[in-house]
């Protein structure tokens, strides 16, 4: 490792000793639960919105969920669609949105708060893949 200039600092694995010391580790702006070996979204930045919901509040909440893999898209897309609707209705940035939009937005925030429950396994194993590949390569 030293000859190839690889510095193993910051490397983690799914062993028992490391999982007790570091339960969650950031990976690709997501969190990696080392003990379960799953990725999940960190939604701690999403706050309960104020009483008055404006386009500025919707924009702020819509951009707090960062997901480079895209598994949160069904939930994180809805606030962006609401933002588009507010642009079409020509509501100013700091004026309150309609009651229907507010109700939909608050539902979206509840859904975003539940994203930490969605866990994506980091590994994907298929038991027969080696058999299938060797069979294809023979043909």
Tab-separated table of N, CA and C in Angstrom:
chain	number	residue	atom	x	y	z
A	1	UNK	N	0.829	-1.188	0.000
A	1	UNK	CA	0.000	0.000	0.000
A	1	UNK	C	0.878	1.258	0.000
A	2	UNK	N	1.963	1.247	0.771
A	2	UNK	CA	2.825	2.424	0.839
A	2	UNK	C	3.535	2.667	-0.488
A	3	UNK	N	3.967	1.597	-1.168
A	3	UNK	CA	4.631	1.759	-2.466
A	3	UNK	C	3.691	2.374	-3.502
A	4	UNK	N	2.440	2.009	-3.475
A	4	UNK	CA	1.479	2.513	-4.448
A	4	UNK	C	0.888	3.855	-4.019
A	5	UNK	N	1.352	4.399	-2.878
A	5	UNK	CA	0.901	5.691	-2.355
A	5	UNK	C	-0.574	5.673	-1.936
A	6	UNK	N	-1.028	4.503	-1.442
A	6	UNK	CA	-2.382	4.398	-0.906
A	6	UNK	C	-2.313	4.591	0.597
A	7	UNK	N	-2.971	5.606	1.075
A	7	UNK	CA	-3.014	5.875	2.500
A	7	UNK	C	-4.332	5.324	3.034
A	8	UNK	N	-4.314	4.246	3.822
A	8	UNK	CA	-5.556	3.614	4.257
A	8	UNK	C	-6.305	4.365	5.357
A	9	UNK	N	-5.937	5.598	5.620
A	9	UNK	CA	-6.641	6.385	6.621
A	9	UNK	C	-8.090	6.602	6.205
A	10	UNK	N	-9.024	6.443	7.096
A	10	UNK	CA	-10.421	6.693	6.811
A	10	UNK	C	-11.164	5.523	6.192
A	11	UNK	N	-10.524	4.395	6.029
A	11	UNK	CA	-11.194	3.222	5.469
A	11	UNK	C	-11.991	2.548	6.576
A	12	UNK	N	-13.176	2.046	6.221
A	12	UNK	CA	-13.999	1.341	7.191
A	12	UNK	C	-14.511	0.064	6.556
A	13	UNK	N	-14.875	-0.876	7.386
A	13	UNK	CA	-15.402	-2.143	6.893
A	13	UNK	C	-16.559	-2.557	7.784
A	14	UNK	N	-17.214	-3.645	7.448
A	14	UNK	CA	-18.412	-4.063	8.162
A	14	UNK	C	-18.111	-5.087	9.247
A	15	UNK	N	-17.049	-4.905	9.970
A	15	UNK	CA	-16.715	-5.812	11.070
A	15	UNK	C	-17.417	-5.395	12.348
A	16	UNK	N	-17.506	-6.303	13.311
A	16	UNK	CA	-18.201	-6.006	14.561
A	16	UNK	C	-17.508	-4.923	15.372
A	17	UNK	N	-16.201	-4.960	15.465
A	17	UNK	CA	-15.475	-4.003	16.303
A	17	UNK	C	-15.664	-2.579	15.787
A	18	UNK	N	-15.610	-2.399	14.487
A	18	UNK	CA	-15.752	-1.046	13.928
A	18	UNK	C	-17.193	-0.559	14.021
A	19	UNK	N	-18.164	-1.473	13.879
A	19	UNK	CA	-19.559	-1.050	13.906
A	19	UNK	C	-19.985	-0.578	15.294
A	20	UNK	N	-19.352	-1.090	16.335
A	20	UNK	CA	-19.668	-0.611	17.676
A	20	UNK	C	-19.085	0.774	17.918
A	21	UNK	N	-17.938	1.042	17.315
A	21	UNK	CA	-17.283	2.327	17.515
A	21	UNK	C	-17.889	3.419	16.639
A	22	UNK	N	-18.212	3.109	15.379
A	22	UNK	CA	-18.775	4.065	14.431
A	22	UNK	C	-20.077	3.496	13.853
A	23	UNK	N	-21.233	3.788	14.460
A	23	UNK	CA	-22.466	3.174	13.968
A	23	UNK	C	-22.886	3.664	12.574
A	24	UNK	N	-22.706	4.934	12.258
A	24	UNK	CA	-23.069	5.469	10.949
A	24	UNK	C	-21.892	6.243	10.372
A	25	UNK	N	-21.675	6.061	9.087
A	25	UNK	CA	-20.558	6.717	8.424
A	25	UNK	C	-21.069	7.375	7.150
A	26	UNK	N	-20.650	8.612	6.841
A	26	UNK	CA	-21.118	9.260	5.612
A	26	UNK	C	-20.475	8.662	4.362
A	27	UNK	N	-21.327	8.360	3.369
A	27	UNK	CA	-20.879	7.823	2.086
A	27	UNK	C	-21.743	8.456	1.003
A	28	UNK	N	-21.140	9.146	0.039
A	28	UNK	CA	-21.876	9.757	-1.067
A	28	UNK	C	-23.037	10.622	-0.584
A	29	UNK	N	-22.815	11.398	0.458
A	29	UNK	CA	-23.833	12.263	1.060
A	29	UNK	C	-25.008	11.491	1.646
A	30	UNK	N	-24.872	10.188	1.777
A	30	UNK	CA	-25.843	9.356	2.470
A	30	UNK	C	-25.169	8.839	3.734
A	31	UNK	N	-25.904	8.123	4.557
A	31	UNK	CA	-25.309	7.516	5.734
A	31	UNK	C	-25.234	6.012	5.537
A	32	UNK	N	-24.133	5.430	5.973
A	32	UNK	CA	-23.915	3.996	5.871
A	32	UNK	C	-23.982	3.426	7.277
A	33	UNK	N	-24.986	2.595	7.537
A	33	UNK	CA	-25.086	1.893	8.811
A	33	UNK	C	-24.187	0.669	8.706
A	34	UNK	N	-23.060	0.725	9.366
A	34	UNK	CA	-22.033	-0.300	9.227
A	34	UNK	C	-22.495	-1.633	9.796
A	35	UNK	N	-23.255	-1.601	10.879
A	35	UNK	CA	-23.679	-2.867	11.494
A	35	UNK	C	-24.671	-3.618	10.607
A	36	UNK	N	-25.588	-2.915	9.922
A	36	UNK	CA	-26.551	-3.572	9.024
A	36	UNK	C	-26.059	-3.612	7.578
A	37	UNK	N	-25.033	-2.845	7.264
A	37	UNK	CA	-24.473	-2.728	5.913
A	37	UNK	C	-25.524	-2.224	4.919
A	38	UNK	N	-26.182	-1.112	5.301
A	38	UNK	CA	-27.197	-0.485	4.453
A	38	UNK	C	-26.932	1.006	4.349
A	39	UNK	N	-27.405	1.609	3.256
A	39	UNK	CA	-27.347	3.055	3.073
A	39	UNK	C	-28.725	3.636	3.364
A	40	UNK	N	-28.747	4.821	3.969
A	40	UNK	CA	-30.011	5.509	4.189
A	40	UNK	C	-29.781	7.009	4.143
A	41	UNK	N	-30.869	7.738	4.005
A	41	UNK	CA	-30.811	9.183	3.815
A	41	UNK	C	-30.742	9.891	5.159
A	42	UNK	N	-29.898	10.904	5.238
A	42	UNK	CA	-29.804	11.727	6.432
A	42	UNK	C	-30.782	12.884	6.269
A	43	UNK	N	-31.905	12.822	6.957
A	43	UNK	CA	-32.900	13.877	6.823
A	43	UNK	C	-32.906	14.798	8.038
A	44	UNK	N	-31.825	14.850	8.762
A	44	UNK	CA	-31.753	15.693	9.947
A	44	UNK	C	-31.749	17.184	9.597
A	45	UNK	N	-31.415	17.535	8.356
A	45	UNK	CA	-31.408	18.935	7.954
A	45	UNK	C	-32.806	19.464	7.630
A	46	UNK	N	-33.748	18.566	7.411
A	46	UNK	CA	-35.110	18.986	7.093
A	46	UNK	C	-35.809	19.355	8.399
A	47	UNK	N	-36.222	20.592	8.478
A	47	UNK	CA	-36.844	21.099	9.695
A	47	UNK	C	-38.344	21.235	9.498
A	48	UNK	N	-39.054	21.354	10.593
A	48	UNK	CA	-40.485	21.629	10.522
A	48	UNK	C	-40.639	23.063	10.010
A	49	UNK	N	-41.414	23.239	8.942
A	49	UNK	CA	-41.525	24.574	8.353
A	49	UNK	C	-42.282	25.543	9.257
A	50	UNK	N	-42.076	26.831	9.055
A	50	UNK	CA	-42.798	27.826	9.864
A	50	UNK	C	-44.291	27.833	9.520
A	51	UNK	N	-45.046	28.634	10.240
A	51	UNK	CA	-46.496	28.711	10.010
A	51	UNK	C	-46.829	29.268	8.633
A	52	UNK	N	-46.056	30.225	8.186
A	52	UNK	CA	-46.290	30.829	6.868
A	52	UNK	C	-45.380	30.138	5.858
A	53	UNK	N	-45.992	29.450	4.885
A	53	UNK	CA	-45.237	28.729	3.854
A	53	UNK	C	-45.169	29.603	2.610
A	54	UNK	N	-43.957	29.890	2.179
A	54	UNK	CA	-43.729	30.698	0.982
A	54	UNK	C	-42.949	29.879	-0.041
A	55	UNK	N	-42.766	30.449	-1.234
A	55	UNK	CA	-41.933	29.768	-2.238
A	55	UNK	C	-40.513	29.591	-1.739
A	56	UNK	N	-40.038	30.557	-0.999
A	56	UNK	CA	-38.680	30.479	-0.461
A	56	UNK	C	-38.534	29.292	0.499
A	57	UNK	N	-39.549	29.041	1.322
A	57	UNK	CA	-39.532	27.914	2.261
A	57	UNK	C	-39.567	26.591	1.491
A	58	UNK	N	-40.411	26.518	0.455
A	58	UNK	CA	-40.496	25.299	-0.353
A	58	UNK	C	-39.157	25.025	-1.028
A	59	UNK	N	-38.542	26.043	-1.586
A	59	UNK	CA	-37.239	25.892	-2.247
A	59	UNK	C	-36.183	25.403	-1.262
A	60	UNK	N	-36.175	25.973	-0.084
A	60	UNK	CA	-35.204	25.580	0.930
A	60	UNK	C	-35.387	24.117	1.331
A	61	UNK	N	-36.616	23.702	1.564
A	61	UNK	CA	-36.872	22.316	1.971
A	61	UNK	C	-36.624	21.335	0.837
A	62	UNK	N	-36.956	21.725	-0.389
A	62	UNK	CA	-36.775	20.827	-1.535
A	62	UNK	C	-35.299	20.536	-1.792
A	63	UNK	N	-34.438	21.471	-1.468
A	63	UNK	CA	-33.016	21.289	-1.754
A	63	UNK	C	-32.209	20.789	-0.567
A	64	UNK	N	-32.841	20.471	0.531
A	64	UNK	CA	-32.104	19.950	1.686
A	64	UNK	C	-31.831	18.454	1.593
A	65	UNK	N	-32.587	17.765	0.772
A	65	UNK	CA	-32.372	16.325	0.601
A	65	UNK	C	-31.467	16.130	-0.601
A	66	UNK	N	-30.264	15.653	-0.342
A	66	UNK	CA	-29.320	15.393	-1.429
A	66	UNK	C	-29.190	13.892	-1.581
A	67	UNK	N	-29.459	13.424	-2.787
A	67	UNK	CA	-29.428	11.987	-3.040
A	67	UNK	C	-28.785	11.731	-4.396
A	68	UNK	N	-27.494	11.442	-4.427
A	68	UNK	CA	-26.836	11.220	-5.718
A	68	UNK	C	-27.245	9.918	-6.394
A	69	UNK	N	-27.769	8.960	-5.647
A	69	UNK	CA	-28.165	7.677	-6.221
A	69	UNK	C	-29.572	7.761	-6.806
A	70	UNK	N	-30.443	8.577	-6.211
A	70	UNK	CA	-31.785	8.779	-6.736
A	70	UNK	C	-32.856	7.911	-6.115
A	71	UNK	N	-32.570	7.229	-5.009
A	71	UNK	CA	-33.594	6.357	-4.441
A	71	UNK	C	-34.652	7.131	-3.661
A	72	UNK	N	-34.434	8.411	-3.370
A	72	UNK	CA	-35.438	9.210	-2.673
A	72	UNK	C	-36.321	10.001	-3.630
A	73	UNK	N	-36.134	9.805	-4.901
A	73	UNK	CA	-36.858	10.587	-5.906
A	73	UNK	C	-38.377	10.573	-5.736
A	74	UNK	N	-39.034	9.450	-5.437
A	74	UNK	CA	-40.491	9.490	-5.279
A	74	UNK	C	-40.961	10.455	-4.194
A	75	UNK	N	-40.128	10.687	-3.185
A	75	UNK	CA	-40.502	11.596	-2.102
A	75	UNK	C	-39.970	13.000	-2.345
A	76	UNK	N	-38.744	13.120	-2.814
A	76	UNK	CA	-38.133	14.439	-2.969
A	76	UNK	C	-38.595	15.175	-4.223
A	77	UNK	N	-39.288	14.508	-5.116
A	77	UNK	CA	-39.782	15.149	-6.331
A	77	UNK	C	-41.013	16.006	-6.072
A	78	UNK	N	-41.841	15.610	-5.128
A	78	UNK	CA	-43.095	16.324	-4.878
A	78	UNK	C	-42.898	17.791	-4.480
A	79	UNK	N	-41.967	18.140	-3.573
A	79	UNK	CA	-41.767	19.566	-3.274
A	79	UNK	C	-41.285	20.359	-4.493
A	80	UNK	N	-40.542	19.724	-5.373
A	80	UNK	CA	-40.080	20.416	-6.582
A	80	UNK	C	-41.238	20.676	-7.535
A	81	UNK	N	-42.182	19.745	-7.599
A	81	UNK	CA	-43.377	19.946	-8.418
A	81	UNK	C	-44.227	21.072	-7.821
A	82	UNK	N	-44.332	21.110	-6.497
A	82	UNK	CA	-45.052	22.207	-5.840
A	82	UNK	C	-44.397	23.550	-6.125
A	83	UNK	N	-43.100	23.553	-6.153
A	83	UNK	CA	-42.374	24.787	-6.468
A	83	UNK	C	-42.696	25.252	-7.882
A	84	UNK	N	-42.756	24.335	-8.828
A	84	UNK	CA	-43.144	24.679	-10.198
A	84	UNK	C	-44.556	25.245	-10.245
A	85	UNK	N	-45.475	24.622	-9.508
A	85	UNK	CA	-46.851	25.111	-9.477
A	85	UNK	C	-46.920	26.524	-8.908
A	86	UNK	N	-46.116	26.804	-7.896
A	86	UNK	CA	-46.111	28.153	-7.323
A	86	UNK	C	-45.547	29.169	-8.317
A	87	UNK	N	-44.572	28.759	-9.141
A	87	UNK	CA	-44.064	29.663	-10.179
A	87	UNK	C	-45.139	29.951	-11.220
A	88	UNK	N	-45.886	28.904	-11.593
A	88	UNK	CA	-46.955	29.085	-12.584
A	88	UNK	C	-48.067	29.987	-12.061
A	89	UNK	N	-48.339	29.920	-10.770
A	89	UNK	CA	-49.404	30.745	-10.201
A	89	UNK	C	-48.948	32.177	-9.943
A	90	UNK	N	-47.700	32.462	-10.263
A	90	UNK	CA	-47.130	33.812	-10.146
A	90	UNK	C	-47.175	34.370	-8.716
A	91	UNK	N	-47.002	33.482	-7.739
A	91	UNK	CA	-46.923	33.906	-6.346
A	91	UNK	C	-45.522	34.474	-6.115
A	92	UNK	N	-45.445	35.582	-5.406
A	92	UNK	CA	-44.120	36.155	-5.152
A	92	UNK	C	-43.353	35.264	-4.175
A	93	UNK	N	-42.061	35.461	-4.094
A	93	UNK	CA	-41.204	34.609	-3.280
A	93	UNK	C	-41.552	34.593	-1.801
A	94	UNK	N	-41.953	35.738	-1.300
A	94	UNK	CA	-42.165	35.846	0.143
A	94	UNK	C	-43.631	35.958	0.535
A	95	UNK	N	-44.542	35.753	-0.400
A	95	UNK	CA	-45.960	35.745	-0.024
A	95	UNK	C	-46.427	34.315	0.198
A	96	UNK	N	-47.449	34.173	1.015
A	96	UNK	CA	-47.923	32.850	1.407
A	96	UNK	C	-48.588	32.133	0.230
A	97	UNK	N	-48.372	30.825	0.162
A	97	UNK	CA	-48.973	30.020	-0.903
A	97	UNK	C	-50.412	29.671	-0.528
A	98	UNK	N	-51.141	29.072	-1.454
A	98	UNK	CA	-52.542	28.728	-1.201
A	98	UNK	C	-52.652	27.618	-0.152
A	99	UNK	N	-53.856	27.471	0.404
A	99	UNK	CA	-54.068	26.474	1.458
A	99	UNK	C	-53.911	25.052	0.930
A	100	UNK	N	-54.337	24.813	-0.317
A	100	UNK	CA	-54.176	23.473	-0.900
A	100	UNK	C	-52.706	23.124	-1.068
A	101	UNK	N	-51.937	24.093	-1.559
A	101	UNK	CA	-50.495	23.860	-1.728
A	101	UNK	C	-49.824	23.665	-0.370
A	102	UNK	N	-50.273	24.425	0.613
A	102	UNK	CA	-49.694	24.309	1.953
A	102	UNK	C	-49.962	22.917	2.528
A	103	UNK	N	-51.179	22.431	2.350
A	103	UNK	CA	-51.535	21.100	2.850
A	103	UNK	C	-50.687	20.024	2.172
A	104	UNK	N	-50.516	20.130	0.858
A	104	UNK	CA	-49.694	19.174	0.115
A	104	UNK	C	-48.240	19.253	0.557
A	105	UNK	N	-47.755	20.462	0.761
A	105	UNK	CA	-46.364	20.653	1.171
A	105	UNK	C	-46.105	20.056	2.545
A	106	UNK	N	-47.015	20.251	3.483
A	106	UNK	CA	-46.834	19.686	4.822
A	106	UNK	C	-46.846	18.161	4.788
A	107	UNK	N	-47.645	17.584	3.896
A	107	UNK	CA	-47.637	16.126	3.706
A	107	UNK	C	-46.281	15.678	3.153
A	108	UNK	N	-45.736	16.460	2.214
A	108	UNK	CA	-44.418	16.141	1.647
A	108	UNK	C	-43.336	16.153	2.719
A	109	UNK	N	-43.408	17.126	3.618
A	109	UNK	CA	-42.415	17.225	4.686
A	109	UNK	C	-42.511	16.001	5.603
A	110	UNK	N	-43.723	15.538	5.882
A	110	UNK	CA	-43.889	14.328	6.695
A	110	UNK	C	-43.257	13.127	5.997
A	111	UNK	N	-43.451	13.039	4.675
A	111	UNK	CA	-42.847	11.937	3.919
A	111	UNK	C	-41.324	12.014	3.930
A	112	UNK	N	-40.787	13.206	3.788
A	112	UNK	CA	-39.332	13.387	3.801
A	112	UNK	C	-38.762	13.013	5.167
A	113	UNK	N	-39.488	13.331	6.225
A	113	UNK	CA	-39.031	12.974	7.569
A	113	UNK	C	-38.953	11.459	7.764
A	114	UNK	N	-39.708	10.699	6.975
A	114	UNK	CA	-39.716	9.247	7.091
A	114	UNK	C	-38.631	8.578	6.231
A	115	UNK	N	-37.867	9.357	5.476
A	115	UNK	CA	-36.860	8.781	4.580
A	115	UNK	C	-35.781	7.987	5.309
A	116	UNK	N	-35.512	8.298	6.554
A	116	UNK	CA	-34.473	7.556	7.277
A	116	UNK	C	-34.859	6.091	7.483
A	117	UNK	N	-36.141	5.769	7.300
A	117	UNK	CA	-36.585	4.381	7.436
A	117	UNK	C	-36.327	3.549	6.183
A	118	UNK	N	-36.117	4.216	5.042
A	118	UNK	CA	-35.839	3.509	3.791
A	118	UNK	C	-34.361	3.146	3.782
A	119	UNK	N	-34.078	1.863	3.751
A	119	UNK	CA	-32.689	1.401	3.809
A	119	UNK	C	-32.376	0.591	2.560
A	120	UNK	N	-31.287	0.948	1.922
A	120	UNK	CA	-30.848	0.293	0.700
A	120	UNK	C	-29.646	-0.591	1.035
A	121	UNK	N	-29.728	-1.893	0.766
A	121	UNK	CA	-28.567	-2.753	1.027
A	121	UNK	C	-27.371	-2.325	0.175
A	122	UNK	N	-26.208	-2.287	0.795
A	122	UNK	CA	-25.015	-1.855	0.066
A	122	UNK	C	-24.516	-2.921	-0.894
A	123	UNK	N	-24.775	-4.165	-0.578
A	123	UNK	CA	-24.331	-5.249	-1.452
A	123	UNK	C	-25.530	-5.888	-2.131
A	124	UNK	N	-25.304	-6.378	-3.316
A	124	UNK	CA	-26.352	-7.048	-4.070
A	124	UNK	C	-25.775	-8.342	-4.583
A	125	UNK	N	-26.237	-9.442	-4.034
A	125	UNK	CA	-25.678	-10.738	-4.402
A	125	UNK	C	-26.759	-11.618	-5.018
A	126	UNK	N	-26.404	-12.277	-6.088
A	126	UNK	CA	-27.272	-13.270	-6.703
A	126	UNK	C	-26.508	-14.579	-6.666
A	127	UNK	N	-27.107	-15.595	-6.081
A	127	UNK	CA	-26.374	-16.837	-5.856
A	127	UNK	C	-26.031	-17.565	-7.157
A	128	UNK	N	-26.854	-17.496	-8.182
A	128	UNK	CA	-26.623	-18.247	-9.410
A	128	UNK	C	-25.913	-17.437	-10.495
A	129	UNK	N	-25.425	-16.263	-10.183
A	129	UNK	CA	-24.831	-15.408	-11.218
A	129	UNK	C	-23.567	-16.039	-11.804
A	130	UNK	N	-22.736	-16.662	-10.986
A	130	UNK	CA	-21.510	-17.260	-11.522
A	130	UNK	C	-21.834	-18.434	-12.447
A	131	UNK	N	-22.852	-19.194	-12.101
A	131	UNK	CA	-23.252	-20.302	-12.960
A	131	UNK	C	-23.767	-19.775	-14.293
A	132	UNK	N	-24.595	-18.774	-14.258
A	132	UNK	CA	-25.166	-18.225	-15.483
A	132	UNK	C	-24.076	-17.614	-16.367
A	133	UNK	N	-23.154	-16.900	-15.762
A	133	UNK	CA	-22.086	-16.284	-16.563
A	133	UNK	C	-21.176	-17.331	-17.177
A	134	UNK	N	-20.840	-18.369	-16.419
A	134	UNK	CA	-19.949	-19.399	-16.991
A	134	UNK	C	-20.678	-20.143	-18.106
A	135	UNK	N	-21.960	-20.315	-17.973
A	135	UNK	CA	-22.726	-20.990	-19.012
A	135	UNK	C	-22.806	-20.127	-20.277
A	136	UNK	N	-22.938	-18.828	-20.101
A	136	UNK	CA	-22.991	-17.930	-21.270
A	136	UNK	C	-21.640	-17.876	-21.975
A	137	UNK	N	-20.569	-17.862	-21.177
A	137	UNK	CA	-19.230	-17.766	-21.771
A	137	UNK	C	-18.855	-19.014	-22.566
A	138	UNK	N	-19.393	-20.165	-22.230
A	138	UNK	CA	-19.090	-21.389	-22.955
A	138	UNK	C	-19.716	-21.406	-24.339
A	139	UNK	N	-20.829	-20.732	-24.489
A	139	UNK	CA	-21.555	-20.780	-25.774
A	139	UNK	C	-20.871	-20.040	-26.889
